[in-house]
Amino acid sequence: MSTPSPLDRRPAGPPPARRKARLPWMLVVPALVGLAFLVLPLAGLLVRAPWSTLLVRLAEPQVLEALRLSLVTATVATAVCLLLGVPLAWLLARVSFPGRRVVRALVTVPLVLPPVVGGVALLLVLGRRGLAGQWLEATFGITLPFTTAGVIVAEAFVAMPFLVISVEGALRGADQRFEEAAATLGASRWTVFRRVTLPMVLPGVVAGAVLCWARALGEFGATITFAGNFPGTTRTMPLAVYLALETEPEAAIVLSLVLLAVSVIILASLRDRWVSTP
């Protein structure tokens, strides 16, 4: 008589895959409450939106002016962040130097710093009586506070960490053997970076730039503190929302819907970078 194999001695009952797992209600209930806490305010915008006059309000001169200024300043600020942030991310990811952890911490400070405090800091440095602002005005005649350029500076200050973190993470995850192979073939460091490194981390650069642009588009505290709130010059969409909420709430809802739509589109496009299925 043959000895039964271990496969024949299976436990009675349905297979493990067919067993229905019981939901842990101690976790599900708070999760649903948290979801409602985050979603209901956004749903309130959709419910109270003046849909019948939405297109008319979007075509109002002050709305178009704020939208145009926001798009221009956010785009220019993102370009500045790309020009400065990509080399900074490469420095943090590829070069070992004393105090690198401190530098990385300083780079990420604007993520947790209240934007109003960032605006005050910019005034103290780049204002007309600031540490560097006096020199800029005396030497080049450049004045940044309460100008469109000041809006770009404020937006770049708060948005650049998003780009640096994204690009640095991509650089750390890239395979450096390709860079080493290009270097052994005689390519210079600039050629290696331009022809090998940058194409490898391009998805991270694009994701960081999109997040950077979205953060710049929604910036409020540093902008109003450093650049002020002047129509056609520094009044971006978040500032227009704040102003319209006091005099014309429906216009504030329309502007908020535009910012909400932009945020949802950006987060949906970047979802695959954060969520992956096995």
CSV table of C-alpha atoms in Angstrom, one decimal:
chain,number,residue,atom,x,y,z
A,1,MET,CA,0.0,0.0,0.0
A,2,SER,CA,1.4,3.4,-1.0
A,3,THR,CA,1.9,6.1,1.5
A,4,PRO,CA,-0.4,9.1,0.8
A,5,SER,CA,1.5,12.2,-0.4
A,6,PRO,CA,1.3,15.5,1.6
A,7,LEU,CA,-0.9,16.8,-1.2
A,8,ASP,CA,-3.5,14.3,-0.4
A,9,ARG,CA,-3.7,15.4,3.2
A,10,ARG,CA,-5.4,18.7,2.6
A,11,PRO,CA,-7.5,20.3,5.3
A,12,ALA,CA,-11.2,20.1,4.9
A,13,GLY,CA,-13.2,23.1,3.9
A,14,PRO,CA,-13.2,25.6,1.0
A,15,PRO,CA,-9.9,26.7,-0.6
A,16,PRO,CA,-8.3,29.7,1.0
A,17,ALA,CA,-8.9,31.8,-2.1
A,18,ARG,CA,-12.6,31.3,-1.8
A,19,ARG,CA,-13.0,32.3,1.8
A,20,LYS,CA,-14.5,35.7,2.2
A,21,ALA,CA,-12.4,37.9,4.4
A,22,ARG,CA,-14.4,39.8,6.9
A,23,LEU,CA,-14.0,43.6,6.7
A,24,PRO,CA,-12.4,45.1,9.9
A,25,TRP,CA,-15.1,47.6,10.7
A,26,MET,CA,-12.9,49.3,13.3
A,27,LEU,CA,-10.8,50.4,10.3
A,28,VAL,CA,-13.5,50.8,7.6
A,29,VAL,CA,-15.7,53.2,9.6
A,30,PRO,CA,-13.0,55.7,10.3
A,31,ALA,CA,-11.8,55.3,6.7
A,32,LEU,CA,-15.2,56.2,5.3
A,33,VAL,CA,-15.5,59.2,7.7
A,34,GLY,CA,-12.1,60.4,6.5
A,35,LEU,CA,-13.1,60.0,2.9
A,36,ALA,CA,-16.3,62.0,3.5
A,37,PHE,CA,-14.3,64.7,5.3
A,38,LEU,CA,-12.1,65.1,2.2
A,39,VAL,CA,-14.7,64.7,-0.5
A,40,LEU,CA,-17.8,66.6,0.9
A,41,PRO,CA,-16.2,70.1,0.7
A,42,LEU,CA,-15.3,69.4,-2.9
A,43,ALA,CA,-18.7,68.2,-3.6
A,44,GLY,CA,-20.1,71.4,-2.0
A,45,LEU,CA,-18.3,73.4,-4.8
A,46,LEU,CA,-20.0,71.3,-7.4
A,47,VAL,CA,-23.4,71.6,-5.8
A,48,ARG,CA,-23.3,75.3,-5.2
A,49,ALA,CA,-21.6,76.2,-8.6
A,50,PRO,CA,-23.6,78.5,-10.8
A,51,TRP,CA,-23.7,76.1,-13.7
A,52,SER,CA,-26.2,78.2,-15.7
A,53,THR,CA,-23.9,81.2,-15.8
A,54,LEU,CA,-20.6,79.4,-15.6
A,55,LEU,CA,-19.4,80.2,-19.1
A,56,VAL,CA,-20.5,83.8,-18.8
A,57,ARG,CA,-18.6,84.3,-15.6
A,58,LEU,CA,-15.5,82.6,-17.0
A,59,ALA,CA,-15.6,85.1,-19.8
A,60,GLU,CA,-15.6,88.1,-17.5
A,61,PRO,CA,-12.5,90.4,-18.0
A,62,GLN,CA,-11.2,90.1,-14.4
A,63,VAL,CA,-11.5,86.3,-14.4
A,64,LEU,CA,-9.7,86.0,-17.7
A,65,GLU,CA,-7.1,88.4,-16.5
A,66,ALA,CA,-6.4,86.4,-13.3
A,67,LEU,CA,-6.4,83.2,-15.3
A,68,ARG,CA,-3.9,84.5,-17.9
A,69,LEU,CA,-1.6,85.9,-15.2
A,70,SER,CA,-1.7,82.6,-13.3
A,71,LEU,CA,-0.9,80.5,-16.3
A,72,VAL,CA,1.9,82.7,-17.4
A,73,THR,CA,3.6,83.1,-13.9
A,74,ALA,CA,3.2,79.4,-13.1
A,75,THR,CA,4.7,78.4,-16.4
A,76,VAL,CA,7.7,80.8,-16.1
A,77,ALA,CA,8.2,79.8,-12.4
A,78,THR,CA,8.3,76.1,-13.5
A,79,ALA,CA,10.9,76.9,-16.1
A,80,VAL,CA,13.0,78.6,-13.5
A,81,CYS,CA,12.6,75.6,-11.2
A,82,LEU,CA,13.7,73.3,-14.0
A,83,LEU,CA,16.7,75.4,-14.8
A,84,LEU,CA,17.8,75.5,-11.1
A,85,GLY,CA,16.2,72.4,-9.6
A,86,VAL,CA,17.4,69.7,-11.9
A,87,PRO,CA,21.1,70.5,-11.3
A,88,LEU,CA,20.4,70.8,-7.6
A,89,ALA,CA,18.7,67.4,-7.6
A,90,TRP,CA,21.7,65.9,-9.5
A,91,LEU,CA,24.1,67.5,-6.9
A,92,LEU,CA,22.2,65.9,-4.0
A,93,ALA,CA,21.9,62.5,-5.7
A,94,ARG,CA,25.3,62.1,-7.3
A,95,VAL,CA,27.8,64.1,-5.2
A,96,SER,CA,28.9,63.3,-1.7
A,97,PHE,CA,29.9,66.4,0.3
A,98,PRO,CA,30.0,67.4,3.9
A,99,GLY,CA,26.6,68.7,5.1
A,100,ARG,CA,24.6,67.1,2.3
A,101,ARG,CA,21.8,66.0,4.7
A,102,VAL,CA,21.6,69.6,6.0
A,103,VAL,CA,21.4,70.9,2.4
A,104,ARG,CA,18.6,68.4,1.6
A,105,ALA,CA,16.7,69.5,4.7
A,106,LEU,CA,17.0,73.2,3.7
A,107,VAL,CA,15.8,72.4,0.2
A,108,THR,CA,12.6,70.8,1.6
A,109,VAL,CA,11.9,73.5,4.2
A,110,PRO,CA,9.4,75.3,1.9
A,111,LEU,CA,7.3,72.2,1.9
A,112,VAL,CA,6.5,72.6,5.5
A,113,LEU,CA,7.1,76.3,6.0
A,114,PRO,CA,3.9,78.4,6.1
A,115,PRO,CA,3.7,80.3,2.7
A,116,VAL,CA,3.2,83.6,4.5
A,117,VAL,CA,6.5,83.1,6.4
A,118,GLY,CA,8.1,82.4,3.0
A,119,GLY,CA,6.8,85.7,1.7
A,120,VAL,CA,8.2,87.5,4.7
A,121,ALA,CA,11.6,85.8,4.2
A,122,LEU,CA,11.6,86.9,0.5
A,123,LEU,CA,10.8,90.5,1.5
A,124,LEU,CA,13.7,90.5,4.0
A,125,VAL,CA,16.1,89.3,1.3
A,126,LEU,CA,14.8,90.6,-2.0
A,127,GLY,CA,12.8,93.6,-0.8
A,128,ARG,CA,13.9,97.2,-1.5
A,129,ARG,CA,15.6,97.2,1.9
A,130,GLY,CA,16.5,93.5,1.9
A,131,LEU,CA,19.9,91.9,2.0
A,132,ALA,CA,20.1,91.4,-1.7
A,133,GLY,CA,17.2,93.7,-2.8
A,134,GLN,CA,19.2,96.9,-2.1
A,135,TRP,CA,22.0,95.7,-4.3
A,136,LEU,CA,19.7,94.7,-7.1
A,137,GLU,CA,18.0,98.0,-7.1
A,138,ALA,CA,21.1,100.1,-6.8
A,139,THR,CA,23.1,98.1,-9.4
A,140,PHE,CA,20.6,97.0,-12.0
A,141,GLY,CA,17.5,99.0,-11.1
A,142,ILE,CA,15.6,95.7,-10.4
A,143,THR,CA,12.7,95.8,-8.0
A,144,LEU,CA,10.9,92.5,-7.3
A,145,PRO,CA,8.3,93.1,-4.6
A,146,PHE,CA,4.8,94.0,-5.9
A,147,THR,CA,5.6,93.1,-9.5
A,148,THR,CA,4.8,90.2,-11.8
A,149,ALA,CA,8.4,89.1,-11.5
A,150,GLY,CA,7.8,89.0,-7.7
A,151,VAL,CA,4.9,86.6,-8.3
A,152,ILE,CA,7.2,84.3,-10.3
A,153,VAL,CA,9.9,84.4,-7.5
A,154,ALA,CA,7.3,83.6,-4.8
A,155,GLU,CA,5.8,80.7,-6.8
A,156,ALA,CA,9.2,79.3,-7.6
A,157,PHE,CA,10.3,79.4,-4.0
A,158,VAL,CA,7.4,77.3,-2.8
A,159,ALA,CA,7.2,75.0,-5.8
A,160,MET,CA,10.9,74.0,-6.4
A,161,PRO,CA,11.1,71.4,-3.6
A,162,PHE,CA,8.5,69.3,-5.5
A,163,LEU,CA,10.7,69.2,-8.5
A,164,VAL,CA,13.9,68.5,-6.6
A,165,ILE,CA,12.5,65.7,-4.6
A,166,SER,CA,11.0,64.0,-7.7
A,167,VAL,CA,14.2,64.3,-9.8
A,168,GLU,CA,16.5,63.3,-7.0
A,169,GLY,CA,14.4,60.1,-6.4
A,170,ALA,CA,14.6,59.3,-10.1
A,171,LEU,CA,18.3,59.8,-10.1
A,172,ARG,CA,18.8,57.5,-7.1
A,173,GLY,CA,16.8,54.8,-8.8
A,174,ALA,CA,18.6,55.1,-12.2
A,175,ASP,CA,21.2,52.5,-13.2
A,176,GLN,CA,24.6,54.2,-13.1
A,177,ARG,CA,26.2,51.5,-15.2
A,178,PHE,CA,25.0,53.3,-18.3
A,179,GLU,CA,26.7,56.5,-17.2
A,180,GLU,CA,29.9,54.7,-16.4
A,181,ALA,CA,29.9,52.9,-19.8
A,182,ALA,CA,29.5,56.3,-21.6
A,183,ALA,CA,32.3,57.8,-19.5
A,184,THR,CA,34.6,54.9,-20.4
A,185,LEU,CA,33.9,55.5,-24.1
A,186,GLY,CA,35.3,59.1,-23.7
A,187,ALA,CA,32.1,61.1,-23.1
A,188,SER,CA,32.5,64.2,-21.0
A,189,ARG,CA,30.4,64.7,-17.8
A,190,TRP,CA,28.1,67.2,-19.6
A,191,THR,CA,27.6,64.8,-22.5
A,192,VAL,CA,26.9,61.9,-20.1
A,193,PHE,CA,24.3,64.0,-18.3
A,194,ARG,CA,22.7,65.3,-21.4
A,195,ARG,CA,22.7,62.1,-23.5
A,196,VAL,CA,22.4,59.4,-20.9
A,197,THR,CA,21.3,60.6,-17.4
A,198,LEU,CA,18.6,63.0,-18.5
A,199,PRO,CA,16.8,60.6,-20.8
A,200,MET,CA,16.8,58.0,-18.1
A,201,VAL,CA,15.2,60.2,-15.5
A,202,LEU,CA,13.0,62.1,-17.9
A,203,PRO,CA,9.7,60.7,-16.5
A,204,GLY,CA,10.7,61.9,-13.0
A,205,VAL,CA,11.6,65.3,-14.4
A,206,VAL,CA,8.2,65.5,-16.2
A,207,ALA,CA,6.3,64.4,-13.0
A,208,GLY,CA,8.2,66.9,-10.9
A,209,ALA,CA,7.6,69.7,-13.4
A,210,VAL,CA,3.9,69.0,-13.4
A,211,LEU,CA,3.6,69.0,-9.7
A,212,CYS,CA,5.8,72.1,-9.5
A,213,TRP,CA,3.5,73.9,-12.0
A,214,ALA,CA,0.4,72.9,-10.1
A,215,ARG,CA,1.9,74.1,-6.8
A,216,ALA,CA,2.8,77.4,-8.4
A,217,LEU,CA,-0.6,77.8,-9.9
A,218,GLY,CA,-2.3,77.5,-6.5
A,219,GLU,CA,0.2,79.6,-4.5
A,220,PHE,CA,-1.4,82.3,-2.3
A,221,GLY,CA,0.4,83.1,1.0
A,222,ALA,CA,3.9,83.9,-0.3
A,223,THR,CA,2.4,85.7,-3.4
A,224,ILE,CA,0.2,88.1,-1.5
A,225,THR,CA,2.9,88.8,1.1
A,226,PHE,CA,5.8,89.4,-1.3
A,227,ALA,CA,4.0,90.6,-4.5
A,228,GLY,CA,0.8,92.1,-3.2
A,229,ASN,CA,-2.6,92.0,-4.9
A,230,PHE,CA,-2.7,94.3,-7.9
A,231,PRO,CA,-5.1,93.7,-10.8
A,232,GLY,CA,-3.3,92.7,-14.0
A,233,THR,CA,0.1,92.7,-12.3
A,234,THR,CA,0.1,90.3,-9.3
A,235,ARG,CA,-3.6,89.2,-8.8
A,236,THR,CA,-3.4,85.5,-9.6
A,237,MET,CA,-6.4,83.1,-9.4
A,238,PRO,CA,-6.0,82.2,-5.7
A,239,LEU,CA,-5.9,85.9,-4.9
A,240,ALA,CA,-8.9,86.6,-7.1
A,241,VAL,CA,-10.8,83.8,-5.3
A,242,TYR,CA,-10.0,85.4,-1.9
A,243,LEU,CA,-11.1,88.8,-3.1
A,244,ALA,CA,-14.2,87.6,-4.8
A,245,LEU,CA,-15.4,85.6,-1.8
A,246,GLU,CA,-16.0,88.9,0.0
A,247,THR,CA,-18.0,90.7,-2.7
A,248,GLU,CA,-19.1,88.1,-5.3
A,249,PRO,CA,-19.2,84.5,-3.9
A,250,GLU,CA,-20.4,83.0,-7.2
A,251,ALA,CA,-17.3,84.3,-9.0
A,252,ALA,CA,-15.1,82.8,-6.2
A,253,ILE,CA,-16.8,79.4,-6.8
A,254,VAL,CA,-16.2,79.6,-10.5
A,255,LEU,CA,-12.5,80.3,-10.0
A,256,SER,CA,-12.3,77.6,-7.4
A,257,LEU,CA,-13.8,75.1,-9.9
A,258,VAL,CA,-11.1,75.9,-12.4
A,259,LEU,CA,-8.4,75.3,-9.9
A,260,LEU,CA,-10.1,72.1,-8.7
A,261,ALA,CA,-10.4,70.8,-12.3
A,262,VAL,CA,-6.7,71.5,-12.9
A,263,SER,CA,-5.7,69.7,-9.7
A,264,VAL,CA,-7.8,66.6,-10.5
A,265,ILE,CA,-6.5,66.4,-14.0
A,266,ILE,CA,-2.9,66.6,-12.8
A,267,LEU,CA,-3.3,64.1,-10.0
A,268,ALA,CA,-5.1,61.7,-12.3
A,269,SER,CA,-2.3,61.9,-14.9
A,270,LEU,CA,0.3,61.2,-12.2
A,271,ARG,CA,-1.6,58.4,-10.5
A,272,ASP,CA,0.5,55.6,-12.1
A,273,ARG,CA,3.7,57.0,-10.5
A,274,TRP,CA,2.2,56.5,-7.0
A,275,VAL,CA,-0.1,53.5,-7.4
A,276,SER,CA,1.0,50.3,-9.1
A,277,THR,CA,-0.7,46.9,-9.3
A,278,PRO,CA,1.3,43.7,-8.8
